[in-house]
mmCIF file of C-alpha atoms in Angstrom:
data_model
loop_
_atom_site.group_PDB
_atom_site.id
_atom_site.type_symbol
_atom_site.label_atom_id
_atom_site.label_comp_id
_atom_site.label_asym_id
_atom_site.label_seq_id
_atom_site.Cartn_x
_atom_site.Cartn_y
_atom_site.Cartn_z
ATOM 1 C CA UNK A 1 137.079 70.452 74.323
ATOM 2 C CA UNK A 2 139.737 70.441 77.041
ATOM 3 C CA UNK A 3 139.443 74.210 77.375
ATOM 4 C CA UNK A 4 135.668 73.955 77.776
ATOM 5 C CA UNK A 5 136.091 71.231 80.397
ATOM 6 C CA UNK A 6 138.550 73.360 82.392
ATOM 7 C CA UNK A 7 136.208 76.358 82.205
ATOM 8 C CA UNK A 8 133.341 74.198 83.436
ATOM 9 C CA UNK A 9 135.349 72.789 86.348
ATOM 10 C CA UNK A 10 136.417 76.320 87.314
ATOM 11 C CA UNK A 11 132.783 77.458 87.272
ATOM 12 C CA UNK A 12 131.904 74.609 89.642
ATOM 13 C CA UNK A 13 134.777 75.509 91.962
ATOM 14 C CA UNK A 14 133.570 79.116 92.097
ATOM 15 C CA UNK A 15 130.218 77.862 93.440
ATOM 16 C CA UNK A 16 131.564 75.161 95.756
ATOM 17 C CA UNK A 17 134.580 75.956 97.975
ATOM 18 C CA UNK A 18 134.985 72.332 99.124
ATOM 19 C CA UNK A 19 137.159 70.841 96.319
ATOM 20 C CA UNK A 20 140.906 71.421 96.470
ATOM 21 C CA UNK A 21 141.539 70.738 92.780
ATOM 22 C CA UNK A 22 139.832 70.302 89.421
ATOM 23 C CA UNK A 23 140.518 66.570 89.550
ATOM 24 C CA UNK A 24 138.451 66.289 92.716
ATOM 25 C CA UNK A 25 135.488 67.918 90.950
ATOM 26 C CA UNK A 26 135.617 65.166 88.318
ATOM 27 C CA UNK A 27 134.427 62.776 91.025
ATOM 28 C CA UNK A 28 131.237 64.749 91.642
ATOM 29 C CA UNK A 29 128.038 62.859 90.700
ATOM 30 C CA UNK A 30 126.524 66.075 89.335
ATOM 31 C CA UNK A 31 129.343 66.409 86.822
ATOM 32 C CA UNK A 32 128.889 62.838 85.627
ATOM 33 C CA UNK A 33 125.114 63.324 85.465
ATOM 34 C CA UNK A 34 125.589 66.201 83.058
ATOM 35 C CA UNK A 35 128.047 64.202 80.944
ATOM 36 C CA UNK A 36 125.631 61.265 80.686
ATOM 37 C CA UNK A 37 122.788 63.623 79.858
ATOM 38 C CA UNK A 38 124.701 65.193 76.964
ATOM 39 C CA UNK A 39 124.961 61.736 75.413
ATOM 40 C CA UNK A 40 121.356 60.787 76.191
ATOM 41 C CA UNK A 41 120.036 64.079 74.820
ATOM 42 C CA UNK A 42 121.817 63.576 71.496
ATOM 43 C CA UNK A 43 120.355 60.090 71.211
ATOM 44 C CA UNK A 44 116.936 61.456 72.110
ATOM 45 C CA UNK A 45 117.212 64.139 69.424
ATOM 46 C CA UNK A 46 118.130 61.447 66.879
ATOM 47 C CA UNK A 47 114.981 59.487 67.892
ATOM 48 C CA UNK A 48 116.951 56.656 69.484
ATOM 49 C CA UNK A 49 114.587 56.784 72.430
ATOM 50 C CA UNK A 50 115.391 53.372 73.882
ATOM 51 C CA UNK A 51 119.155 54.007 73.877
ATOM 52 C CA UNK A 52 118.579 57.452 75.347
ATOM 53 C CA UNK A 53 116.546 55.934 78.156
ATOM 54 C CA UNK A 54 119.184 53.266 78.720
ATOM 55 C CA UNK A 55 121.857 55.930 79.198
ATOM 56 C CA UNK A 56 119.481 57.831 81.478
ATOM 57 C CA UNK A 57 118.882 54.784 83.695
ATOM 58 C CA UNK A 58 122.609 54.021 83.845
ATOM 59 C CA UNK A 59 123.244 57.614 84.927
ATOM 60 C CA UNK A 60 120.564 57.413 87.606
ATOM 61 C CA UNK A 61 122.032 54.133 88.916
ATOM 62 C CA UNK A 62 125.558 55.576 89.110
ATOM 63 C CA UNK A 63 124.857 59.138 90.237
ATOM 64 C CA UNK A 64 121.436 59.198 91.893
ATOM 65 C CA UNK A 65 120.234 61.988 89.585
ATOM 66 C CA UNK A 66 117.349 61.391 87.188
ATOM 67 C CA UNK A 67 117.481 63.733 84.174
ATOM 68 C CA UNK A 68 115.092 62.923 81.361
ATOM 69 C CA UNK A 69 116.889 62.743 77.994
ATOM 70 C CA UNK A 70 114.466 65.290 76.543
ATOM 71 C CA UNK A 71 115.369 68.055 79.006
ATOM 72 C CA UNK A 72 117.288 70.986 77.529
ATOM 73 C CA UNK A 73 120.245 72.117 79.621
ATOM 74 C CA UNK A 74 122.528 75.089 78.988
ATOM 75 C CA UNK A 75 126.193 75.698 79.746
ATOM 76 C CA UNK A 76 127.951 75.308 83.109
ATOM 77 C CA UNK A 77 125.026 73.532 84.764
ATOM 78 C CA UNK A 78 125.882 72.149 88.205
ATOM 79 C CA UNK A 79 124.060 69.754 90.530
ATOM 80 C CA UNK A 80 125.614 69.958 93.995
ATOM 81 C CA UNK A 81 125.357 66.536 95.692
ATOM 82 C CA UNK A 82 122.501 64.626 94.052
ATOM 83 C CA UNK A 83 119.090 62.931 94.102
ATOM 84 C CA UNK A 84 117.649 65.512 91.719
ATOM 85 C CA UNK A 85 114.797 64.910 89.253
ATOM 86 C CA UNK A 86 114.441 66.884 86.016
ATOM 87 C CA UNK A 87 111.457 66.272 83.740
ATOM 88 C CA UNK A 88 111.220 65.806 79.997
ATOM 89 C CA UNK A 89 110.131 69.297 78.921
ATOM 90 C CA UNK A 90 112.253 71.202 81.446
ATOM 91 C CA UNK A 91 114.504 73.923 80.034
ATOM 92 C CA UNK A 92 117.554 75.162 81.923
ATOM 93 C CA UNK A 93 119.679 78.174 80.996
ATOM 94 C CA UNK A 94 123.375 78.860 81.566
ATOM 95 C CA UNK A 95 125.125 78.932 84.977
ATOM 96 C CA UNK A 96 122.205 77.309 86.811
ATOM 97 C CA UNK A 97 122.825 75.586 90.156
ATOM 98 C CA UNK A 98 120.635 72.930 91.766
ATOM 99 C CA UNK A 99 121.223 71.463 95.196
ATOM 100 C CA UNK A 100 120.226 68.027 96.459
ATOM 101 C CA UNK A 101 116.672 66.659 96.329
ATOM 102 C CA UNK A 102 115.397 69.273 93.880
ATOM 103 C CA UNK A 103 112.511 68.387 91.572
ATOM 104 C CA UNK A 104 111.719 70.169 88.329
ATOM 105 C CA UNK A 105 108.404 68.401 88.032
ATOM 106 C CA UNK A 106 105.511 68.399 85.622
ATOM 107 C CA UNK A 107 101.783 68.985 85.868
ATOM 108 C CA UNK A 108 98.947 68.806 83.369
ATOM 109 C CA UNK A 109 99.313 71.823 81.055
ATOM 110 C CA UNK A 110 96.529 74.301 81.800
ATOM 111 C CA UNK A 111 97.938 77.459 80.237
ATOM 112 C CA UNK A 112 97.596 76.607 76.565
ATOM 113 C CA UNK A 113 101.215 75.485 76.023
ATOM 114 C CA UNK A 114 100.781 72.132 74.316
ATOM 115 C CA UNK A 115 103.111 69.456 75.639
ATOM 116 C CA UNK A 116 104.934 71.788 78.030
ATOM 117 C CA UNK A 117 104.646 70.257 81.506
ATOM 118 C CA UNK A 118 107.860 71.264 83.260
ATOM 119 C CA UNK A 119 109.449 74.576 84.318
ATOM 120 C CA UNK A 120 111.854 76.823 82.436
ATOM 121 C CA UNK A 121 114.819 78.191 84.409
ATOM 122 C CA UNK A 122 116.607 81.230 82.994
ATOM 123 C CA UNK A 123 120.333 81.989 83.341
ATOM 124 C CA UNK A 124 121.937 82.137 86.769
ATOM 125 C CA UNK A 125 119.075 80.578 88.757
ATOM 126 C CA UNK A 126 119.866 78.899 92.093
ATOM 127 C CA UNK A 127 117.487 76.288 93.517
ATOM 128 C CA UNK A 128 118.014 75.296 97.155
ATOM 129 C CA UNK A 129 117.907 71.777 98.545
ATOM 130 C CA UNK A 130 114.528 70.071 98.694
ATOM 131 C CA UNK A 131 112.783 72.689 96.562
ATOM 132 C CA UNK A 132 109.990 71.655 94.209
ATOM 133 C CA UNK A 133 109.462 73.692 91.038
ATOM 134 C CA UNK A 134 106.302 72.372 89.427
ATOM 135 C CA UNK A 135 104.488 72.953 86.168
ATOM 136 C CA UNK A 136 105.164 74.907 82.957
ATOM 137 C CA UNK A 137 106.239 78.070 84.774
ATOM 138 C CA UNK A 138 108.983 80.604 84.082
ATOM 139 C CA UNK A 139 111.747 81.280 86.625
ATOM 140 C CA UNK A 140 113.458 84.572 85.793
ATOM 141 C CA UNK A 141 117.198 85.033 85.475
ATOM 142 C CA UNK A 142 119.234 85.275 88.698
ATOM 143 C CA UNK A 143 116.231 84.149 90.763
ATOM 144 C CA UNK A 144 116.829 82.248 94.011
ATOM 145 C CA UNK A 145 114.532 79.459 95.182
ATOM 146 C CA UNK A 146 115.004 78.821 98.894
ATOM 147 C CA UNK A 147 115.387 75.394 100.483
ATOM 148 C CA UNK A 148 112.183 73.294 100.610
ATOM 149 C CA UNK A 149 110.161 75.937 98.757
ATOM 150 C CA UNK A 150 107.284 74.809 96.537
ATOM 151 C CA UNK A 151 107.019 76.993 93.436
ATOM 152 C CA UNK A 152 103.912 76.722 91.241
ATOM 153 C CA UNK A 153 103.761 80.234 89.744
ATOM 154 C CA UNK A 154 106.099 82.334 87.609
ATOM 155 C CA UNK A 155 109.079 83.847 89.425
ATOM 156 C CA UNK A 156 110.234 87.396 88.549
ATOM 157 C CA UNK A 157 113.808 88.140 87.580
ATOM 158 C CA UNK A 158 116.243 88.323 90.525
ATOM 159 C CA UNK A 159 113.494 87.420 93.028
ATOM 160 C CA UNK A 160 114.108 85.296 96.129
ATOM 161 C CA UNK A 161 111.307 82.822 96.846
ATOM 162 C CA UNK A 162 110.693 80.919 100.096
ATOM 163 C CA UNK A 163 107.911 78.963 101.767
ATOM 164 C CA UNK A 164 104.988 76.697 100.859
ATOM 165 C CA UNK A 165 103.600 77.968 98.589
ATOM 166 C CA UNK A 166 106.629 80.032 97.674
ATOM 167 C CA UNK A 167 106.362 83.806 98.031
ATOM 168 C CA UNK A 168 108.793 86.568 97.225
ATOM 169 C CA UNK A 169 111.034 87.862 99.982
ATOM 170 C CA UNK A 170 111.965 91.472 100.670
ATOM 171 C CA UNK A 171 115.724 91.413 100.106
ATOM 172 C CA UNK A 172 117.779 94.600 100.221
ATOM 173 C CA UNK A 173 119.866 95.716 97.277
ATOM 174 C CA UNK A 174 123.161 94.411 98.699
ATOM 175 C CA UNK A 175 121.816 90.860 98.512
ATOM 176 C CA UNK A 176 120.976 91.262 94.829
ATOM 177 C CA UNK A 177 124.531 92.338 94.120
ATOM 178 C CA UNK A 178 126.010 89.097 95.412
ATOM 179 C CA UNK A 179 127.228 86.898 92.590
ATOM 180 C CA UNK A 180 126.272 83.643 94.311
ATOM 181 C CA UNK A 181 123.953 82.771 97.177
ATOM 182 C CA UNK A 182 124.532 79.254 98.594
ATOM 183 C CA UNK A 183 121.378 77.141 98.641
ATOM 184 C CA UNK A 184 119.495 80.181 97.305
ATOM 185 C CA UNK A 185 118.454 80.933 100.889
ATOM 186 C CA UNK A 186 119.302 84.137 102.816
ATOM 187 C CA UNK A 187 120.125 83.075 106.384
ATOM 188 C CA UNK A 188 118.701 86.130 108.124
ATOM 189 C CA UNK A 189 115.388 86.790 109.857
ATOM 190 C CA UNK A 190 115.152 90.266 108.369
ATOM 191 C CA UNK A 191 114.292 88.730 105.009
ATOM 192 C CA UNK A 192 111.221 86.871 106.290
ATOM 193 C CA UNK A 193 108.158 88.516 104.691
ATOM 194 C CA UNK A 194 105.850 87.399 107.521
ATOM 195 C CA UNK A 195 108.065 88.999 110.144
ATOM 196 C CA UNK A 196 108.285 92.131 108.021
ATOM 197 C CA UNK A 197 104.465 92.365 107.891
ATOM 198 C CA UNK A 198 104.226 91.774 111.651
ATOM 199 C CA UNK A 199 106.735 94.552 112.241
ATOM 200 C CA UNK A 200 104.658 96.892 110.076
ATOM 201 C CA UNK A 201 101.515 95.990 112.025
ATOM 202 C CA UNK A 202 103.306 96.524 115.346
ATOM 203 C CA UNK A 203 104.437 99.979 114.241
ATOM 204 C CA UNK A 204 100.930 100.910 113.115
ATOM 205 C CA UNK A 205 99.419 99.728 116.416
ATOM 206 C CA UNK A 206 101.924 101.820 118.384
ATOM 207 C CA UNK A 207 101.049 104.882 116.316
ATOM 208 C CA UNK A 208 97.308 104.324 116.828
ATOM 209 C CA UNK A 209 97.816 103.844 120.581
ATOM 210 C CA UNK A 210 99.734 107.113 120.788
ATOM 211 C CA UNK A 211 97.036 108.996 118.888
ATOM 212 C CA UNK A 212 94.323 107.469 121.079
ATOM 213 C CA UNK A 213 96.206 108.482 124.248
ATOM 214 C CA UNK A 214 96.578 112.053 122.950
ATOM 215 C CA UNK A 215 92.857 112.249 122.171
ATOM 216 C CA UNK A 216 91.888 110.946 125.640
ATOM 217 C CA UNK A 217 94.183 113.452 127.359
ATOM 218 C CA UNK A 218 92.772 116.292 125.244
ATOM 219 C CA UNK A 219 89.202 115.296 126.109
ATOM 220 C CA UNK A 220 89.974 115.092 129.838
ATOM 221 C CA UNK A 221 91.641 118.502 129.728
ATOM 222 C CA UNK A 222 88.575 120.062 128.120
ATOM 223 C CA UNK A 223 86.276 118.395 130.642
ATOM 224 C CA UNK A 224 88.274 119.709 133.648
ATOM 225 C CA UNK A 225 88.545 123.308 132.383
ATOM 226 C CA UNK A 226 85.576 124.493 130.289
ATOM 227 C CA UNK A 227 86.191 127.257 127.790
ATOM 228 C CA UNK A 228 85.320 130.895 128.682
ATOM 229 C CA UNK A 229 82.767 130.940 125.903
ATOM 230 C CA UNK A 230 80.848 128.208 127.682
ATOM 231 C CA UNK A 231 80.631 130.002 131.090
ATOM 232 C CA UNK A 232 77.891 132.534 130.130
ATOM 233 C CA UNK A 233 75.742 129.768 128.750
ATOM 234 C CA UNK A 234 76.023 127.918 132.098
ATOM 235 C CA UNK A 235 74.967 131.109 133.972
ATOM 236 C CA UNK A 236 72.042 131.758 131.648
ATOM 237 C CA UNK A 237 70.802 128.237 132.177
ATOM 238 C CA UNK A 238 71.062 128.753 135.977
ATOM 239 C CA UNK A 239 68.969 131.940 135.820
ATOM 240 C CA UNK A 240 66.387 130.235 133.721
#
């Protein structure tokens, strides 16, 4: 158990450079939220629903995070800061990171999955601060959800999602190779899909303008100097 605890604290330190020691990480509300949830989830699985809820409410009072006892959470889960809400049927894989004010919320099931109202996050997912992941959707492994994004549809593996509603960004291969992306949000304008589309449109307009200019110049050149084949026809018309 001690070895597992040390491995968990080291995994947190690899994602958060702020703490100077493992002991400092033990003060994090996200760490205590996970510890309380492990207890509440066992009680929930044993059908001690009232006790599970009691532990859940105590955890929320002490840490500010509200994790339903029924949620399934994998290994090395980390909530950075707090004020996160995780619903009853949410499923979270290994090495997942959530920042503050994240909601894994539920909607009425409309896809035929009975009782499944909350999202499923695969291994290595990062969800930025203020993001809302809603409904029984699938978030692929190593996906990044940018700050304040609202996700209501399935997210492909290793995709980076931003905006309201969230849409996939065009991230170059070097960004995919990074082991960890703080807040799940690339801080560069070149990743903005809207700006990328505008740049494509600007390039196309420039090309069309150049072609139009070439056509106008060609037409003016022909008008100023008629071809030799046309001269006899002009003379014949004059004689007529």
